[in-house]
Tab-separated table of C-alpha atoms in Angstrom:
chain	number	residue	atom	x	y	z
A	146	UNK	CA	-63.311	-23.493	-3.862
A	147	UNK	CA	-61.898	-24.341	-7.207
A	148	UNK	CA	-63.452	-24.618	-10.848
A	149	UNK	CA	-61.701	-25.141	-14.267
A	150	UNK	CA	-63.756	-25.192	-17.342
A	151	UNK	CA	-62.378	-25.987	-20.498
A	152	UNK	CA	-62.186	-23.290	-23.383
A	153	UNK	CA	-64.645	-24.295	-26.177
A	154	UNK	CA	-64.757	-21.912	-29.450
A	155	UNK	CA	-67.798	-20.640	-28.017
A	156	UNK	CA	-66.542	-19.307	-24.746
A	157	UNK	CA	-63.782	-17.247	-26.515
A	158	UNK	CA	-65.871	-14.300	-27.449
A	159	UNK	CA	-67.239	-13.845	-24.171
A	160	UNK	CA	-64.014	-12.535	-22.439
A	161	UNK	CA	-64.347	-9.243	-24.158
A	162	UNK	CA	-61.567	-6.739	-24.982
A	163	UNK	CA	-58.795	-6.990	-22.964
A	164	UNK	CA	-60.984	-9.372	-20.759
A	165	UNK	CA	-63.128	-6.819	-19.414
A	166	UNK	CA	-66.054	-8.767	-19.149
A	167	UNK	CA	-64.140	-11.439	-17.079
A	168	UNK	CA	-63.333	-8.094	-14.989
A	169	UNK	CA	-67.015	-7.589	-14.595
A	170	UNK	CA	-67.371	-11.524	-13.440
A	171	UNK	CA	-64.163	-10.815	-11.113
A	172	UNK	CA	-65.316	-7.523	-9.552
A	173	UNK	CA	-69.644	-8.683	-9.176
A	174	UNK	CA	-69.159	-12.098	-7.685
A	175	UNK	CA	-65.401	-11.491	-5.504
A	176	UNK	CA	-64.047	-14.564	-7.446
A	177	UNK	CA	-60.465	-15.162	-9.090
A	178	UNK	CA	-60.699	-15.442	-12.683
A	179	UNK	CA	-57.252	-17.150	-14.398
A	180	UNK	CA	-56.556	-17.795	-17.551
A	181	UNK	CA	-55.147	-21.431	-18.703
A	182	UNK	CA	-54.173	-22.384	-22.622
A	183	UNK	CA	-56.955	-24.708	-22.550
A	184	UNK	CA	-59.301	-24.255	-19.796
A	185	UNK	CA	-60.551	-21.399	-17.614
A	186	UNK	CA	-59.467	-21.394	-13.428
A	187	UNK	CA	-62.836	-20.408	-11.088
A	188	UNK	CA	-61.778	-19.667	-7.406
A	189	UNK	CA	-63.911	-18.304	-4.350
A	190	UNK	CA	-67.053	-18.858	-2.453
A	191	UNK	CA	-68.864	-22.358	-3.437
A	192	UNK	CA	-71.966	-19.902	-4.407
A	193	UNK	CA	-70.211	-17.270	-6.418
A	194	UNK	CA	-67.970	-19.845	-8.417
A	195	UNK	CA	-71.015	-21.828	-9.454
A	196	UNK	CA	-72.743	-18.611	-10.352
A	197	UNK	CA	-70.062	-17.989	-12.815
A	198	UNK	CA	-69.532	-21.771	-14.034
A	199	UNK	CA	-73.374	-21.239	-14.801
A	200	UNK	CA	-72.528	-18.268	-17.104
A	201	UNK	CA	-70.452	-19.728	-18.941
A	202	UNK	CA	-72.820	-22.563	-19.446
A	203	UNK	CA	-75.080	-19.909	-20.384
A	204	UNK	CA	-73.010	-18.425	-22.877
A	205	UNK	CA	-72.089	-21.083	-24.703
A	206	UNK	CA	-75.625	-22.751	-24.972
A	207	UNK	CA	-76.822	-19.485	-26.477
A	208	UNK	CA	-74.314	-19.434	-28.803
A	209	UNK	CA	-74.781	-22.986	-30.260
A	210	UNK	CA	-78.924	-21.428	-30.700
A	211	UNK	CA	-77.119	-18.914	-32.971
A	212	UNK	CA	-77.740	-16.119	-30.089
A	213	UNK	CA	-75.868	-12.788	-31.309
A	214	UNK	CA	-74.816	-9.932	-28.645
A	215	UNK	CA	-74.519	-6.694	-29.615
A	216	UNK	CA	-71.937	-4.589	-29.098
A	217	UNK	CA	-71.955	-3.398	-24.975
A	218	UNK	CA	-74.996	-5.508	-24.259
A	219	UNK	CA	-73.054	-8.556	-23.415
A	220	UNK	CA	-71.151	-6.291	-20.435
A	221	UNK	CA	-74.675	-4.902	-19.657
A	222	UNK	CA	-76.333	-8.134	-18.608
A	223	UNK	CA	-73.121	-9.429	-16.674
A	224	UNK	CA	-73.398	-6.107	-14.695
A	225	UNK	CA	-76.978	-6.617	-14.254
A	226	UNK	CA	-76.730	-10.560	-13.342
A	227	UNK	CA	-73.602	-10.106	-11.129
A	228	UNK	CA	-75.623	-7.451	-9.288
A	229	UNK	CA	-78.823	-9.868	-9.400
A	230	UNK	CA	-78.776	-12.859	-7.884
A	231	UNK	CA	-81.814	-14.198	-9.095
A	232	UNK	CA	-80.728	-13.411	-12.032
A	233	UNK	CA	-79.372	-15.538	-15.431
A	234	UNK	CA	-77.697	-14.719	-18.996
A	235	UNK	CA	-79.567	-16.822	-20.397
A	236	UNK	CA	-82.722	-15.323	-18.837
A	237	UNK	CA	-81.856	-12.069	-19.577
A	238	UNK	CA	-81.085	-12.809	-23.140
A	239	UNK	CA	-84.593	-14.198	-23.965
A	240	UNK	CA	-85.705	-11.131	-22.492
A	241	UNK	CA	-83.685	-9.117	-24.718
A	242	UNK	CA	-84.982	-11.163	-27.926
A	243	UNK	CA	-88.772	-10.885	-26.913
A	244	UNK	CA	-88.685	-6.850	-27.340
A	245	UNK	CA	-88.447	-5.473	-30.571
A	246	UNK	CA	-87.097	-1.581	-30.725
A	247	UNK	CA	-86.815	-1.006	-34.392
A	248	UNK	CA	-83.232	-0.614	-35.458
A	249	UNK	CA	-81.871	-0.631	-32.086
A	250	UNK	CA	-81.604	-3.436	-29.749
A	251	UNK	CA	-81.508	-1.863	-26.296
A	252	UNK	CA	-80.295	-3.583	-23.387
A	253	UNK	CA	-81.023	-2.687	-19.384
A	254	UNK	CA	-77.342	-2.021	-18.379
A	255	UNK	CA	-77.954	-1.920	-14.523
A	256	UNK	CA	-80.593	-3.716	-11.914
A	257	UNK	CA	-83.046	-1.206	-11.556
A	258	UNK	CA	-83.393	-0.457	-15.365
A	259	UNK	CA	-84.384	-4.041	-15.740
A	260	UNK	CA	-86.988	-3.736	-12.793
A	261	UNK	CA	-88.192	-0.632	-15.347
A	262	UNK	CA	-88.499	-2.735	-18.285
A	263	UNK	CA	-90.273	-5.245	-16.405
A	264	UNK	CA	-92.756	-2.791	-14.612
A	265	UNK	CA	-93.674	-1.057	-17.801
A	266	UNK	CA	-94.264	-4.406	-19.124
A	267	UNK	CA	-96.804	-5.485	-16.168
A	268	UNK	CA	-98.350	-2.088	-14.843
A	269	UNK	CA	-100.797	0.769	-16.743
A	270	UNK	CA	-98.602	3.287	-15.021
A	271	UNK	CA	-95.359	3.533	-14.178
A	272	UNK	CA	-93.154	6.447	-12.502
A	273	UNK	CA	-89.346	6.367	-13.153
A	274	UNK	CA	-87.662	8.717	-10.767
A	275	UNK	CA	-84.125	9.649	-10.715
A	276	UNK	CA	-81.154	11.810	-11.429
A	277	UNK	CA	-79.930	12.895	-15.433
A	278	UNK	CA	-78.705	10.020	-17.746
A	279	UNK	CA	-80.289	6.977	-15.976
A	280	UNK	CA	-82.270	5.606	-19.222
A	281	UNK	CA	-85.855	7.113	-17.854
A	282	UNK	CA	-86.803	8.529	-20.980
A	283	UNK	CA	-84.830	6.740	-23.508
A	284	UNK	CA	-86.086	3.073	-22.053
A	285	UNK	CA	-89.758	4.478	-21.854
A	286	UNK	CA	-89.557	5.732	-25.868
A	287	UNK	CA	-88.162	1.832	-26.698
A	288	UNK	CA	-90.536	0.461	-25.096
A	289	UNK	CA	-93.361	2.575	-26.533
A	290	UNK	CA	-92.296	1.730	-29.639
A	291	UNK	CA	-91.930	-1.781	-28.980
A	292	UNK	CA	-96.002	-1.600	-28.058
A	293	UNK	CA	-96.087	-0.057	-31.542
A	294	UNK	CA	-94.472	-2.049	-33.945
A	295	UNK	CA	-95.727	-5.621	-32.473
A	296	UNK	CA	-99.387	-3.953	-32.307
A	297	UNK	CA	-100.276	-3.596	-28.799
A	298	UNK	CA	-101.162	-0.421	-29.136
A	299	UNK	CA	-101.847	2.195	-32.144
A	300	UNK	CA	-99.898	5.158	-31.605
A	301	UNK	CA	-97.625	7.175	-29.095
A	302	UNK	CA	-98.156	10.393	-27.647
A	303	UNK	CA	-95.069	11.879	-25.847
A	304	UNK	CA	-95.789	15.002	-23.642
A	305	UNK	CA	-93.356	17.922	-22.128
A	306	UNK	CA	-94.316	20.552	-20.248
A	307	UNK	CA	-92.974	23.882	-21.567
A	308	UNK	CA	-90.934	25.434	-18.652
A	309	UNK	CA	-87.150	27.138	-19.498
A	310	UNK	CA	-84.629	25.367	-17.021
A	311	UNK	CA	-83.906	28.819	-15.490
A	312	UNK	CA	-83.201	31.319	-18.927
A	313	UNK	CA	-85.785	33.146	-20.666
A	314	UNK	CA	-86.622	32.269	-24.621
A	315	UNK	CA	-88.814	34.913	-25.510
A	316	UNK	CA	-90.829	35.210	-28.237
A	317	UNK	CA	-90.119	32.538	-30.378
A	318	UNK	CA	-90.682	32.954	-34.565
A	319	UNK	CA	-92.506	30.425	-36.540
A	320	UNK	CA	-95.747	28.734	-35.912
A	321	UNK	CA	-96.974	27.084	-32.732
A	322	UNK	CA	-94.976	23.809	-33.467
A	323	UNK	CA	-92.360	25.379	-34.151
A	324	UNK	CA	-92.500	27.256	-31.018
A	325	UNK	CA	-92.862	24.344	-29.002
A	326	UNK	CA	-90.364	22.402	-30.859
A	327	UNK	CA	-87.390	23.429	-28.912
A	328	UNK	CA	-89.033	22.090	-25.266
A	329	UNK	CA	-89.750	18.290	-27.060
A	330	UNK	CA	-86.292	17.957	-29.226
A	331	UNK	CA	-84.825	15.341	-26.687
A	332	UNK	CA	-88.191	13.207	-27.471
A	333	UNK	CA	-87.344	13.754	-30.975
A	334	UNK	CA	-83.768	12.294	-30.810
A	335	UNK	CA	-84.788	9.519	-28.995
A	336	UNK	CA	-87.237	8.564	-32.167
A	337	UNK	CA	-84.690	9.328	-34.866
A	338	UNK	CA	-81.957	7.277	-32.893
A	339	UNK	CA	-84.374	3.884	-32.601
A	340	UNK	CA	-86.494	3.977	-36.097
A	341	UNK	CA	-85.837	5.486	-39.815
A	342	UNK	CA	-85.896	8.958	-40.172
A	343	UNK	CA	-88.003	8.288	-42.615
A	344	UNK	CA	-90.491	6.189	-40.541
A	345	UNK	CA	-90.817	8.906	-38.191
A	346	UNK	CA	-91.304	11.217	-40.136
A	347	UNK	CA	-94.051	9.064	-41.819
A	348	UNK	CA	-95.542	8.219	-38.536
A	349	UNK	CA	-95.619	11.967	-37.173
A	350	UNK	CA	-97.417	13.192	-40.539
A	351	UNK	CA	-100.415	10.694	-39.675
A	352	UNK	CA	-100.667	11.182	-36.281
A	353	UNK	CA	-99.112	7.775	-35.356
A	354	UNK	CA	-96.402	9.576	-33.302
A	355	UNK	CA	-97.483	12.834	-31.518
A	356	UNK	CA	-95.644	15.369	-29.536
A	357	UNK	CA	-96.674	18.067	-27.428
A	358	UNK	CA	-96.528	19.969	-24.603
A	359	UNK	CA	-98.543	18.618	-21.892
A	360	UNK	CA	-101.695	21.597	-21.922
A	361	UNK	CA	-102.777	19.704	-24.994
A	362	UNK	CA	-103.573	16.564	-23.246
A	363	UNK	CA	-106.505	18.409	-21.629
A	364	UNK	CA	-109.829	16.978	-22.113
A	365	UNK	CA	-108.827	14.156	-24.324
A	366	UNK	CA	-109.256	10.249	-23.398
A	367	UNK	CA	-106.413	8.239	-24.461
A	368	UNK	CA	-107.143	4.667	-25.549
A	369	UNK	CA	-105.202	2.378	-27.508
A	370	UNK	CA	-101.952	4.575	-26.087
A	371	UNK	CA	-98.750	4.295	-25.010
A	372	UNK	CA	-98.319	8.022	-23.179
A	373	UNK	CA	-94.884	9.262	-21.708
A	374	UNK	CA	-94.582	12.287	-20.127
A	375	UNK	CA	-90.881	13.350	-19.688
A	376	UNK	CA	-89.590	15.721	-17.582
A	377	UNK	CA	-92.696	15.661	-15.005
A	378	UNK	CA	-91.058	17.165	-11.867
A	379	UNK	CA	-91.569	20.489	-14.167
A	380	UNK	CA	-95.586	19.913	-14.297
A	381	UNK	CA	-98.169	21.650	-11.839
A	382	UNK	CA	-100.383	19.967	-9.493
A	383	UNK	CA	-103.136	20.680	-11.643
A	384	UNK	CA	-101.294	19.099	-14.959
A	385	UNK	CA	-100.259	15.993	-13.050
A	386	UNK	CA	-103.816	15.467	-11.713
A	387	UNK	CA	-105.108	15.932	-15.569
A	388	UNK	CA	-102.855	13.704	-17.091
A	389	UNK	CA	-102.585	10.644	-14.606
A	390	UNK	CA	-106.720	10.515	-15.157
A	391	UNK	CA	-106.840	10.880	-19.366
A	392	UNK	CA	-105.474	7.151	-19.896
A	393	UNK	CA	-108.225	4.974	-21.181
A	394	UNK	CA	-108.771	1.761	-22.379
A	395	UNK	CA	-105.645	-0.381	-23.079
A	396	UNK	CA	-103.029	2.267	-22.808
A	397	UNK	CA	-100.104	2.862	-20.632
A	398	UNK	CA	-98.742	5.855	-18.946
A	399	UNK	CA	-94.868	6.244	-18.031
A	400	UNK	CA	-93.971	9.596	-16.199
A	401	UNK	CA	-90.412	10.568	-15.873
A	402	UNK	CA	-88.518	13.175	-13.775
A	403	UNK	CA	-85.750	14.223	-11.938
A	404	UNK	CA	-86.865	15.710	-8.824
A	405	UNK	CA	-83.132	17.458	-8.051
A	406	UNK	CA	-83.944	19.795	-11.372
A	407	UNK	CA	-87.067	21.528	-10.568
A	408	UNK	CA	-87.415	24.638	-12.791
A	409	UNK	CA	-90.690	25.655	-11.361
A	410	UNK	CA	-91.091	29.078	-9.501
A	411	UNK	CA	-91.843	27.321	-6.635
A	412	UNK	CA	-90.528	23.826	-6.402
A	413	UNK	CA	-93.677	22.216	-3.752
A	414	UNK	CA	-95.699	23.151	-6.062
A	415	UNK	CA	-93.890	20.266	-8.451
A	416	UNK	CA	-96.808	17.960	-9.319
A	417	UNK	CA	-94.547	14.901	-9.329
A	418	UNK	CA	-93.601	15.041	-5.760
A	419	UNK	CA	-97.300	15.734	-4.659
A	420	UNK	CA	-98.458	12.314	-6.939
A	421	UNK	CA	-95.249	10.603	-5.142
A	422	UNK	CA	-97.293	11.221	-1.935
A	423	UNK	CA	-100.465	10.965	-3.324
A	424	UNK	CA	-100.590	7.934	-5.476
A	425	UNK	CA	-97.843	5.552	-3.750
A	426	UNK	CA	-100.382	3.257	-2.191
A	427	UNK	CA	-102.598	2.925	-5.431
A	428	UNK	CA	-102.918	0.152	-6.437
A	429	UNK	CA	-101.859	-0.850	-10.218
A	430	UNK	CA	-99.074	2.124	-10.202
A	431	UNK	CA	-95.509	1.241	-9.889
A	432	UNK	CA	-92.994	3.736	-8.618
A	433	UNK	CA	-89.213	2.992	-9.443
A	434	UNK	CA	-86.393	4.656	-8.346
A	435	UNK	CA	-82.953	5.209	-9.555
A	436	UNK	CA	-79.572	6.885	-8.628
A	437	UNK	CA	-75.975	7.939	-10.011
A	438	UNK	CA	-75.094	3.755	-10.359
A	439	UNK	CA	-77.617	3.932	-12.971
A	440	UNK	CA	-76.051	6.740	-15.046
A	441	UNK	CA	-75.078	5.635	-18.250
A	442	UNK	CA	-73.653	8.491	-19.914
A	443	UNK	CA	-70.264	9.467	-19.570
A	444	UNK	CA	-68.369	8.344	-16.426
A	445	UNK	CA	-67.866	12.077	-15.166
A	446	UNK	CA	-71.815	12.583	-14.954
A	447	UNK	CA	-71.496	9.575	-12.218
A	448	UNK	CA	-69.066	11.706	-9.733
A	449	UNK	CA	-70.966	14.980	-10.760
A	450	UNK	CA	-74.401	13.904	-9.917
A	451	UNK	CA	-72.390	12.464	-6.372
A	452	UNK	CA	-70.738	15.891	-5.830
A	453	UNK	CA	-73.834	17.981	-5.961
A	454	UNK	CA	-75.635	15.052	-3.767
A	455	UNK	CA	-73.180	15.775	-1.129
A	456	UNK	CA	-73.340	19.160	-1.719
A	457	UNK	CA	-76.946	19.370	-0.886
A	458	UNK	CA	-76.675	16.993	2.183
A	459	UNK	CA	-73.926	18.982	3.708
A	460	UNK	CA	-75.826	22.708	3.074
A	461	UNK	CA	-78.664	20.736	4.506
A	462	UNK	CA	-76.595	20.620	7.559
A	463	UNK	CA	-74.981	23.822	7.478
A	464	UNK	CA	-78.427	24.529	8.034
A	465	UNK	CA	-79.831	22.526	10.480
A	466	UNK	CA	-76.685	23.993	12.577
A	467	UNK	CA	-77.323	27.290	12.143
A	468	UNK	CA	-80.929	26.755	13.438
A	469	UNK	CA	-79.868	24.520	16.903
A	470	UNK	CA	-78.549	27.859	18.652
A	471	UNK	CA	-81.752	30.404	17.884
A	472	UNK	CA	-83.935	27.487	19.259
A	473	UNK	CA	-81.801	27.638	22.729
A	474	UNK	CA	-81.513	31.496	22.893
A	475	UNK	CA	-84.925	31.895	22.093
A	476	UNK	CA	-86.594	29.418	24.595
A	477	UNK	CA	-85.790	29.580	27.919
A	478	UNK	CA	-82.717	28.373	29.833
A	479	UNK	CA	-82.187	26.132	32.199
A	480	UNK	CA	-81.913	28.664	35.243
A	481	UNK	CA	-84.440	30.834	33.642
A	482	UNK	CA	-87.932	31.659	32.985
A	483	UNK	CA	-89.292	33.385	30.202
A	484	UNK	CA	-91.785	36.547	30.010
A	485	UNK	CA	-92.624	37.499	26.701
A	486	UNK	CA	-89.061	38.381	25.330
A	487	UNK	CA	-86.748	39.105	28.034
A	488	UNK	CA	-85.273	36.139	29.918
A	489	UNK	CA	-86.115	37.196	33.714
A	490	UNK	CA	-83.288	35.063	36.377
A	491	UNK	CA	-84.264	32.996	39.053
A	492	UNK	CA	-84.987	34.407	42.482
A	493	UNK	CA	-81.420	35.029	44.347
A	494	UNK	CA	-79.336	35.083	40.613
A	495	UNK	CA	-78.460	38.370	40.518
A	496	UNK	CA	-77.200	38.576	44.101
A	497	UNK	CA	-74.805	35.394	43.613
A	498	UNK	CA	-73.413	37.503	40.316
A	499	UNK	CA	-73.252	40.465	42.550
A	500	UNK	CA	-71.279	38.763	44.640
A	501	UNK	CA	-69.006	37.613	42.281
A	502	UNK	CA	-68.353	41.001	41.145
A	503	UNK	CA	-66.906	42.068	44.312
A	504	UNK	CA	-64.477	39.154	44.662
């Protein structure tokens, strides 16, 4: 099927440099994008081309309301729509407008970082569960502060737990913040990065902000909270069970991990991947899950987290291989019987070898 819609002033901007974000259009819904003077060629699948006509549409409409993008989150939301059927621009737009993140306007740039957004938004208690760089933390700080600054909820308490990813700090100088300090910095940049340093700072003298590792949270009830607790696959059994049961009255609770970096001594004793087991039929929690298409740091961390993926699966069976023969020498064959650990033959065996000797 074929489609041409004529180029208003509107629809201009929305190419993108060097028409990547007709690329995006191209690539997400298999159609042929071309180019006129005065109007815009469409050609594939009935479904697909109207898709696209209907971005467009989109587009423009929001533009005439005075809708501004900023810069990347235009690209974000056609990745996310193409990806989404169910999906709209202009949908995902009035999302985008309804959240307020300070300084920053952030943007879900793949499908299962909007399902985050939107299950953060509906549930108490979320868990977002994947590999390094996928938005976990980042999205959950936005949208505690978005709780904050429209007055849903009165302050935010981010949590850590203290555990070295593999070296050994020492004794550190200073006083216990200041000992701490270096475990909770990525918490830290995530604040400075969305509101004023000055804010922060203003909001972490009174309390309105706190940080700490997660042993504080013991004993406390939590209302009018937004919790996170970031890099959970490092917390005990014990310190899961006592922070998924301080949230009290209108709060939420977002947990975060990576459970391919487990820097515990003994990684099933990781108290995210017992509450995984636990706590997936509860009802109320919401458990999302993402993987190296959601990376959004730099386009090498992609093919890294891939590479040690495949690494794993192909140690995994190295492994399994390794194991197959023991299991058939140690059992018994299919001619013999076994008597504790010698393998005895069957009646008449050792007379055929015999045999076979002499000839």
């Amino acid at each position: 099927m074929k489609k041409s819609i004529e180029i208003t002033p509107n629809l201009a901007t929305l190419f993108g440099t060097r028409d990547e974000n007709l690329h995006v259009l191209e690539d997400g819904l298999s159609i042929s994008i071309h180019l006129r003077s005065d109007s815009i060629d469409l050609e594939g699948s009935p479904q697909n081309v109207a898709r696209a006509e209907q971005v467009f549409a989109d587009y423009d409409q929001l533009q005439r309301s005075g809708h501004t993008f900023s810069n990347g989150d235009l690209n974000s939301m056609l990745r996310v729509l193409t990806a989404d059927p169910k999906a709209t621009l202009r949908g995902l737009a009035e999302a985008s407008k309804q959240r307020s993140f300070g300084r920053r306007t952030v943007q879900p740039k793949s499908v299962n970082q909007r399902r985050y957004l939107e299950s953060i938004e509906k549930h108490d208690m979320v868990f977002g569960i994947g590999p390094a760089g996928t938005g976990k933390t980042y999205l959950a700080v936005a949208m505690a502060i978005s709780a904050l600054l429209s007055k849903r909820v009165n302050r935010i308490i981010l949590a850590r737990p203290a555990v070295e990813a593999g070296e050994r700090l020492g004794f550190l100088p200073g006083t216990l913040q200041d000992k701490i300090d270096p475990y909770l910095r990525p918490l830290y940049d995530a604040l400075y990065e969305m509101l004023d340093p000055e804010k922060v700072d203003r909001y972490l003298e009174k309390n309105v902000i706190e940080i700490a590792p997660i042993a504080f949270m013991r004993g406390r009830t939590l209302n009018d909270s937004f919790v996170i607790l970031d890099e959970a696959q490092n917390t005990t059994s014990e310190q899961m069970k006592m922070f998924v049961t301080r949230l009290g009255f209108n709060s939420k609770a977002v947990i975060t991990g990576d459970i391919t970096q487990i820097d515990l001594p003994n990684a099933r004793r990781s108290g995210l991947l017992e509450a995984v087991d636990v706590l997936k039929s509860v009802e109320g929690l919401s458990f999302v899950y993402f993987d190296e298409g959601d990376v959004v740091r730099h386009h090498l961390v992609q093919r890294i987290i891939r590479a040690y993926d495949e690494h794993k699966n192909r140690a995994s069976e190295e492994q399994l291989s390794l194991l197959e023969p023991k299991a058939h020498t140690n059992g018994a064959g299919s001619n013999g019987k076994t008597n504790g650990d010698a393998v005895l033959p069957e009646p008449g065996e050792a007379s055929r070898e015999a045999l076979g000797n002499q000839e």
